[in-house]
Amino acid sequence: MNGYFFQNGSTFVINSQGKKHKLCEEIHVTEVKKNISTGKSSISVSIACKDGPTDCIMSRGDLAGNFYSKLTACGLSMVATVANKCALQEILLNSEKIANRIYMHDWLGYRINGTDIDFYGAIGEKDGVKSEYSHAEKVASKGTFEDWLSKVKPLVAKKPELVIGMAFGASAPVAALLKLAGKNSEVPIWGLVGESSKGKTSTLLLAASVWGVPTNTGLIENFNGTQKYIYASLAEKFGFPSFYDETSAQPAWDFTQMVYKISTGNSGGKCASDGSVVQPFTWMGSFTFTGEKSILEQSNKNKGLFARVLEFDYEWTSDKKMAEEIATLVHESYGTAYQPFVSELDRYGLNLQKKYESIQHKLEEILKPKGNVAQRIINKLAILYTTIVVIDESWGLEVDRKKVLKLLKESYEKNIPKLSNAEAAYDCIKEYISTHANMFPEENGRHTFGHNAQQGELSTRGDRKCAWILDGVFHKILESAGINLSSSDYKEMREKKMMEYFGDRYKKSHKMSGMSVKCVCILLGDIEEKDKDNKDADSNSIKLNTLKGSKRNLLLA
C-alpha cells in the first residue's frame, strides 16, 4: 500500500509493492494565507532536496491536482513527484491542517459583517480572528500613540489650522457612518491650496501619520498616474482616507469629471469589448489633496463643483522650524492615532448623528446659507467640525474650538460661489424640489391633488424638464431662505431660462390632478450647471435594522 513516514530528518515513501525509498530531506506545508476579502488561499511548502531548501508557493486549489508541477518547478525530482503523487498529496494535506495560518484583507475602513459592522485598518478582527492588511507597508505603525500625541499637542496649540488638516483625513469614517445613516451622500474632497512654503505638504504628512506610513511609498499618493489609477486606488475603502500631493503634476488635466466621480464614490460603469459589463470602482471616505492653485481652475467651474470641493488657503505652519518638527515627528511616529479615534466613534453610538445635526444647525445659524450649493458646503463643514470634536475628545488635544470655528467661517466665505439673487433663488428652489420629491409627482400620475401634501408636479415644456410649483409654496421657499426677488431678479431668471414667462406675467393657472391652480413654472436641466448627481441622501441609505449593539445605534436615527 502507498504511504509515507519521516525518519532522521528525511521523508520516505512506500510504493504499492510495499517498498520504501527516500523522497527528499524535508517537505511540508509551513504556512497558509487566506484572503478574507476574496476567499482565496495560498500555501507555502518548504522543500529540502540535495540542492538545498526552497519554498514553493501555490494556491489552496493546487492541492487537488496541480501540486506536482509546482513542486517540480521548485526543485523536486519530476520522476519522484509523478511516481509518488498520492503520497505527496497526503503529506501536503495533512501538514496543511497544522500549518501556521495568516489571514489577510484587501479593504480598508468599515465592513458590514452579518449583524455587525467592523473597522479594518492595519489589523482587522471578526469573530476573534485577526487579519492583516495585504499591503502592510502602507499602514504600518511606528512608535506609540502617546509619543505621537505628546509631539502633536504643542503644535496644535500654536496652530489650530493643523487640527483642521488632520480632520480632513479623519472625516473619512465620519462621512461613511453618516452615509449609512442616510445623512450624507457625498465623499468630502478637501484641498490644501496656496503658494509654496505655507506648510501644505507638512500638514498632509501629519494627517496621513494618523492612519499609517506618511510617505510616497505609504499612504501619500500623487497625480502622476492616470485618473483610472486614482479610482482603482480609492476602491475597497469605506471610511478610510486618501491623500494626494500636488495637483500641479497634471497642469493639462480637466478635473471636472474626476471631481464628480470622486465625490459620488463611483468611477462609472462601462462595457468591455465583448459587450460584458465592467463593474465600476466604488468607495466612501475622504479625499485630501494639495496644490498651489485651486483645482477648480482646471475645471468647467460648474456651480455644483463648488459644493463638492472645499479648499483651504491657510498658513498651515508658523515657520520653517515647525515644518521641520512635523517632518521629524512623522518620521519617528505614525499609524497609531486612528485606533482611539475609531473607538471613540464606536462609543458615540446614536449621538454621532445627533452631534452632526446639532453642529449643522449651529453653522446654519452662523453662516445663513442661501441655496443648494451653500447648504451642501455647510453640510460638509458640519462633517469636518463633528470630526474635530471627536478628535478633541478621543485624543485630548484641548483644541481652541472658537478659533477653529472662526477659521471655518473664513473658509466658507471663500468657498461659497458668487451668486446673484436670482441664481441663489433658482438654486434654492431646485434643492427644495430634490429633497421633497414625494410632493412633486410626475404630471398625469395617479395622484389626487393634496395627496402627500402635493406642492406641484414635474412636467415638460418643449425639450425642457420643468416643475410647476404652487404660487404660495414658491414664495414660502424663498422666504424661508431669506431671499426677496426684485423685478430685475425676475427678469434675470427669465433671460437665463430659469423660469418660464407667460407674455406679461410669471404666474399661470395650471391644471393639476383635475384642479386649476395658480403656479409658477421653474425650468430644470442644463441651465447654469449640470449636477445630476445631487440626490437626497436618504436614497443612498441602507437598511441597518439588523446591526447590533452600540454600532447599530451609531447608524440608526
PDB file of N, CA and C in Angstrom, residues 431-477:
ATOM      1  N   GLU A 431     -33.106  72.720  -5.046  1.00  0.00           N
ATOM      2  CA  GLU A 431     -32.786  71.894  -3.885  1.00  0.00           C
ATOM      3  C   GLU A 431     -34.066  71.452  -3.179  1.00  0.00           C
ATOM      4  N   TYR A 432     -35.030  72.361  -3.068  1.00  0.00           N
ATOM      5  CA  TYR A 432     -36.284  72.048  -2.394  1.00  0.00           C
ATOM      6  C   TYR A 432     -37.037  70.946  -3.153  1.00  0.00           C
ATOM      7  N   ILE A 433     -37.078  71.050  -4.473  1.00  0.00           N
ATOM      8  CA  ILE A 433     -37.757  70.038  -5.283  1.00  0.00           C
ATOM      9  C   ILE A 433     -37.069  68.686  -5.124  1.00  0.00           C
ATOM     10  N   SER A 434     -35.730  68.708  -5.107  1.00  0.00           N
ATOM     11  CA  SER A 434     -34.962  67.469  -4.981  1.00  0.00           C
ATOM     12  C   SER A 434     -35.207  66.774  -3.650  1.00  0.00           C
ATOM     13  N   THR A 435     -35.249  67.553  -2.578  1.00  0.00           N
ATOM     14  CA  THR A 435     -35.381  66.964  -1.241  1.00  0.00           C
ATOM     15  C   THR A 435     -36.828  66.765  -0.811  1.00  0.00           C
ATOM     16  N   HIS A 436     -37.784  67.192  -1.649  1.00  0.00           N
ATOM     17  CA  HIS A 436     -39.209  66.969  -1.362  1.00  0.00           C
ATOM     18  C   HIS A 436     -39.869  66.309  -2.572  1.00  0.00           C
ATOM     19  N   ALA A 437     -39.164  65.301  -3.115  1.00  0.00           N
ATOM     20  CA  ALA A 437     -39.603  64.679  -4.366  1.00  0.00           C
ATOM     21  C   ALA A 437     -40.999  64.087  -4.269  1.00  0.00           C
ATOM     22  N   ASN A 438     -41.385  63.595  -3.075  1.00  0.00           N
ATOM     23  CA  ASN A 438     -42.710  62.981  -2.942  1.00  0.00           C
ATOM     24  C   ASN A 438     -43.839  64.004  -3.069  1.00  0.00           C
ATOM     25  N   MET A 439     -43.494  65.290  -2.949  1.00  0.00           N
ATOM     26  CA  MET A 439     -44.500  66.347  -3.085  1.00  0.00           C
ATOM     27  C   MET A 439     -44.605  66.867  -4.516  1.00  0.00           C
ATOM     28  N   PHE A 440     -43.743  66.314  -5.417  1.00  0.00           N
ATOM     29  CA  PHE A 440     -43.744  66.765  -6.808  1.00  0.00           C
ATOM     30  C   PHE A 440     -43.817  65.542  -7.729  1.00  0.00           C
ATOM     31  N   PRO A 441     -44.999  64.900  -7.801  1.00  0.00           N
ATOM     32  CA  PRO A 441     -45.142  63.722  -8.663  1.00  0.00           C
ATOM     33  C   PRO A 441     -45.108  64.111 -10.140  1.00  0.00           C
ATOM     34  N   GLU A 442     -44.933  63.106 -10.989  1.00  0.00           N
ATOM     35  CA  GLU A 442     -44.943  63.345 -12.425  1.00  0.00           C
ATOM     36  C   GLU A 442     -46.347  63.744 -12.885  1.00  0.00           C
ATOM     37  N   GLU A 443     -46.407  64.594 -13.883  1.00  0.00           N
ATOM     38  CA  GLU A 443     -47.690  65.014 -14.444  1.00  0.00           C
ATOM     39  C   GLU A 443     -48.444  63.800 -14.968  1.00  0.00           C
ATOM     40  N   ASN A 444     -49.762  63.800 -14.789  1.00  0.00           N
ATOM     41  CA  ASN A 444     -50.647  62.719 -15.235  1.00  0.00           C
ATOM     42  C   ASN A 444     -50.439  61.423 -14.455  1.00  0.00           C
ATOM     43  N   GLY A 445     -49.735  61.528 -13.334  1.00  0.00           N
ATOM     44  CA  GLY A 445     -49.588  60.351 -12.479  1.00  0.00           C
ATOM     45  C   GLY A 445     -50.887  60.103 -11.727  1.00  0.00           C
ATOM     46  N   ARG A 446     -50.965  58.963 -11.072  1.00  0.00           N
ATOM     47  CA  ARG A 446     -52.192  58.612 -10.348  1.00  0.00           C
ATOM     48  C   ARG A 446     -52.194  59.228  -8.960  1.00  0.00           C
ATOM     49  N   HIS A 447     -52.204  60.533  -8.922  1.00  0.00           N
ATOM     50  CA  HIS A 447     -52.214  61.244  -7.640  1.00  0.00           C
ATOM     51  C   HIS A 447     -53.448  62.133  -7.579  1.00  0.00           C
ATOM     52  N   THR A 448     -54.062  62.179  -6.452  1.00  0.00           N
ATOM     53  CA  THR A 448     -55.156  63.114  -6.214  1.00  0.00           C
ATOM     54  C   THR A 448     -54.580  64.371  -5.610  1.00  0.00           C
ATOM     55  N   PHE A 449     -55.042  65.529  -6.036  1.00  0.00           N
ATOM     56  CA  PHE A 449     -54.496  66.778  -5.510  1.00  0.00           C
ATOM     57  C   PHE A 449     -54.620  66.800  -3.988  1.00  0.00           C
ATOM     58  N   GLY A 450     -53.519  67.125  -3.358  1.00  0.00           N
ATOM     59  CA  GLY A 450     -53.485  67.143  -1.908  1.00  0.00           C
ATOM     60  C   GLY A 450     -52.828  65.899  -1.334  1.00  0.00           C
ATOM     61  N   HIS A 451     -52.674  64.839  -2.162  1.00  0.00           N
ATOM     62  CA  HIS A 451     -52.024  63.615  -1.692  1.00  0.00           C
ATOM     63  C   HIS A 451     -50.569  63.902  -1.349  1.00  0.00           C
ATOM     64  N   ASN A 452     -50.103  63.416  -0.175  1.00  0.00           N
ATOM     65  CA  ASN A 452     -48.736  63.655   0.285  1.00  0.00           C
ATOM     66  C   ASN A 452     -48.410  65.148   0.350  1.00  0.00           C
ATOM     67  N   ALA A 453     -49.434  65.971   0.667  1.00  0.00           N
ATOM     68  CA  ALA A 453     -49.237  67.423   0.727  1.00  0.00           C
ATOM     69  C   ALA A 453     -48.617  67.914  -0.578  1.00  0.00           C
ATOM     70  N   GLN A 454     -49.152  67.482  -1.708  1.00  0.00           N
ATOM     71  CA  GLN A 454     -48.603  67.821  -3.019  1.00  0.00           C
ATOM     72  C   GLN A 454     -48.447  69.329  -3.171  1.00  0.00           C
ATOM     73  N   GLN A 455     -47.264  69.737  -3.612  1.00  0.00           N
ATOM     74  CA  GLN A 455     -46.954  71.161  -3.758  1.00  0.00           C
ATOM     75  C   GLN A 455     -46.654  71.552  -5.198  1.00  0.00           C
ATOM     76  N   GLY A 456     -46.750  70.586  -6.101  1.00  0.00           N
ATOM     77  CA  GLY A 456     -46.501  70.856  -7.515  1.00  0.00           C
ATOM     78  C   GLY A 456     -46.381  69.554  -8.264  1.00  0.00           C
ATOM     79  N   GLU A 457     -45.918  69.635  -9.506  1.00  0.00           N
ATOM     80  CA  GLU A 457     -45.699  68.417 -10.272  1.00  0.00           C
ATOM     81  C   GLU A 457     -44.630  68.659 -11.337  1.00  0.00           C
ATOM     82  N   LEU A 458     -43.996  67.565 -11.762  1.00  0.00           N
ATOM     83  CA  LEU A 458     -42.956  67.624 -12.780  1.00  0.00           C
ATOM     84  C   LEU A 458     -43.577  67.381 -14.137  1.00  0.00           C
ATOM     85  N   SER A 459     -43.106  68.142 -15.122  1.00  0.00           N
ATOM     86  CA  SER A 459     -43.670  68.043 -16.461  1.00  0.00           C
ATOM     87  C   SER A 459     -42.572  68.379 -17.468  1.00  0.00           C
ATOM     88  N   THR A 460     -42.959  68.633 -18.702  1.00  0.00           N
ATOM     89  CA  THR A 460     -42.014  69.066 -19.738  1.00  0.00           C
ATOM     90  C   THR A 460     -42.618  70.238 -20.498  1.00  0.00           C
ATOM     91  N   ARG A 461     -41.745  71.105 -20.974  1.00  0.00           N
ATOM     92  CA  ARG A 461     -42.140  72.191 -21.877  1.00  0.00           C
ATOM     93  C   ARG A 461     -41.141  72.187 -23.008  1.00  0.00           C
ATOM     94  N   GLY A 462     -41.581  71.712 -24.168  1.00  0.00           N
ATOM     95  CA  GLY A 462     -40.662  71.548 -25.282  1.00  0.00           C
ATOM     96  C   GLY A 462     -39.654  70.462 -24.954  1.00  0.00           C
ATOM     97  N   ASP A 463     -38.364  70.803 -25.037  1.00  0.00           N
ATOM     98  CA  ASP A 463     -37.328  69.815 -24.735  1.00  0.00           C
ATOM     99  C   ASP A 463     -36.762  69.990 -23.334  1.00  0.00           C
ATOM    100  N   ARG A 464     -37.487  70.734 -22.511  1.00  0.00           N
ATOM    101  CA  ARG A 464     -37.009  71.015 -21.156  1.00  0.00           C
ATOM    102  C   ARG A 464     -37.891  70.358 -20.101  1.00  0.00           C
ATOM    103  N   LYS A 465     -37.245  69.815 -19.072  1.00  0.00           N
ATOM    104  CA  LYS A 465     -37.973  69.347 -17.907  1.00  0.00           C
ATOM    105  C   LYS A 465     -38.371  70.582 -17.111  1.00  0.00           C
ATOM    106  N   CYS A 466     -39.506  70.557 -16.467  1.00  0.00           N
ATOM    107  CA  CYS A 466     -39.922  71.712 -15.680  1.00  0.00           C
ATOM    108  C   CYS A 466     -40.697  71.253 -14.449  1.00  0.00           C
ATOM    109  N   ALA A 467     -40.846  72.168 -13.518  1.00  0.00           N
ATOM    110  CA  ALA A 467     -41.610  71.894 -12.309  1.00  0.00           C
ATOM    111  C   ALA A 467     -42.648  72.995 -12.138  1.00  0.00           C
ATOM    112  N   TRP A 468     -43.925  72.618 -12.081  1.00  0.00           N
ATOM    113  CA  TRP A 468     -44.993  73.548 -11.758  1.00  0.00           C
ATOM    114  C   TRP A 468     -45.118  73.586 -10.236  1.00  0.00           C
ATOM    115  N   ILE A 469     -44.941  74.762  -9.656  1.00  0.00           N
ATOM    116  CA  ILE A 469     -44.953  74.910  -8.200  1.00  0.00           C
ATOM    117  C   ILE A 469     -46.085  75.850  -7.802  1.00  0.00           C
ATOM    118  N   LEU A 470     -46.867  75.441  -6.817  1.00  0.00           N
ATOM    119  CA  LEU A 470     -47.930  76.310  -6.321  1.00  0.00           C
ATOM    120  C   LEU A 470     -47.342  77.669  -5.946  1.00  0.00           C
ATOM    121  N   ASP A 471     -48.016  78.709  -6.336  1.00  0.00           N
ATOM    122  CA  ASP A 471     -47.510  80.069  -6.116  1.00  0.00           C
ATOM    123  C   ASP A 471     -47.173  80.330  -4.646  1.00  0.00           C
ATOM    124  N   GLY A 472     -48.042  79.891  -3.739  1.00  0.00           N
ATOM    125  CA  GLY A 472     -47.789  80.107  -2.314  1.00  0.00           C
ATOM    126  C   GLY A 472     -46.566  79.351  -1.826  1.00  0.00           C
ATOM    127  N   VAL A 473     -46.369  78.126  -2.341  1.00  0.00           N
ATOM    128  CA  VAL A 473     -45.201  77.325  -1.962  1.00  0.00           C
ATOM    129  C   VAL A 473     -43.932  77.999  -2.464  1.00  0.00           C
ATOM    130  N   PHE A 474     -43.977  78.505  -3.692  1.00  0.00           N
ATOM    131  CA  PHE A 474     -42.822  79.196  -4.294  1.00  0.00           C
ATOM    132  C   PHE A 474     -42.343  80.331  -3.391  1.00  0.00           C
ATOM    133  N   HIS A 475     -43.263  81.151  -2.930  1.00  0.00           N
ATOM    134  CA  HIS A 475     -42.882  82.294  -2.094  1.00  0.00           C
ATOM    135  C   HIS A 475     -42.420  81.860  -0.703  1.00  0.00           C
ATOM    136  N   LYS A 476     -42.992  80.777  -0.178  1.00  0.00           N
ATOM    137  CA  LYS A 476     -42.566  80.287   1.136  1.00  0.00           C
ATOM    138  C   LYS A 476     -41.141  79.740   1.085  1.00  0.00           C
ATOM    139  N   ILE A 477     -40.797  79.086  -0.030  1.00  0.00           N
ATOM    140  CA  ILE A 477     -39.427  78.556  -0.191  1.00  0.00           C
ATOM    141  C   ILE A 477     -38.420  79.698  -0.134  1.00  0.00           C
TER     142      ILE A 477
END
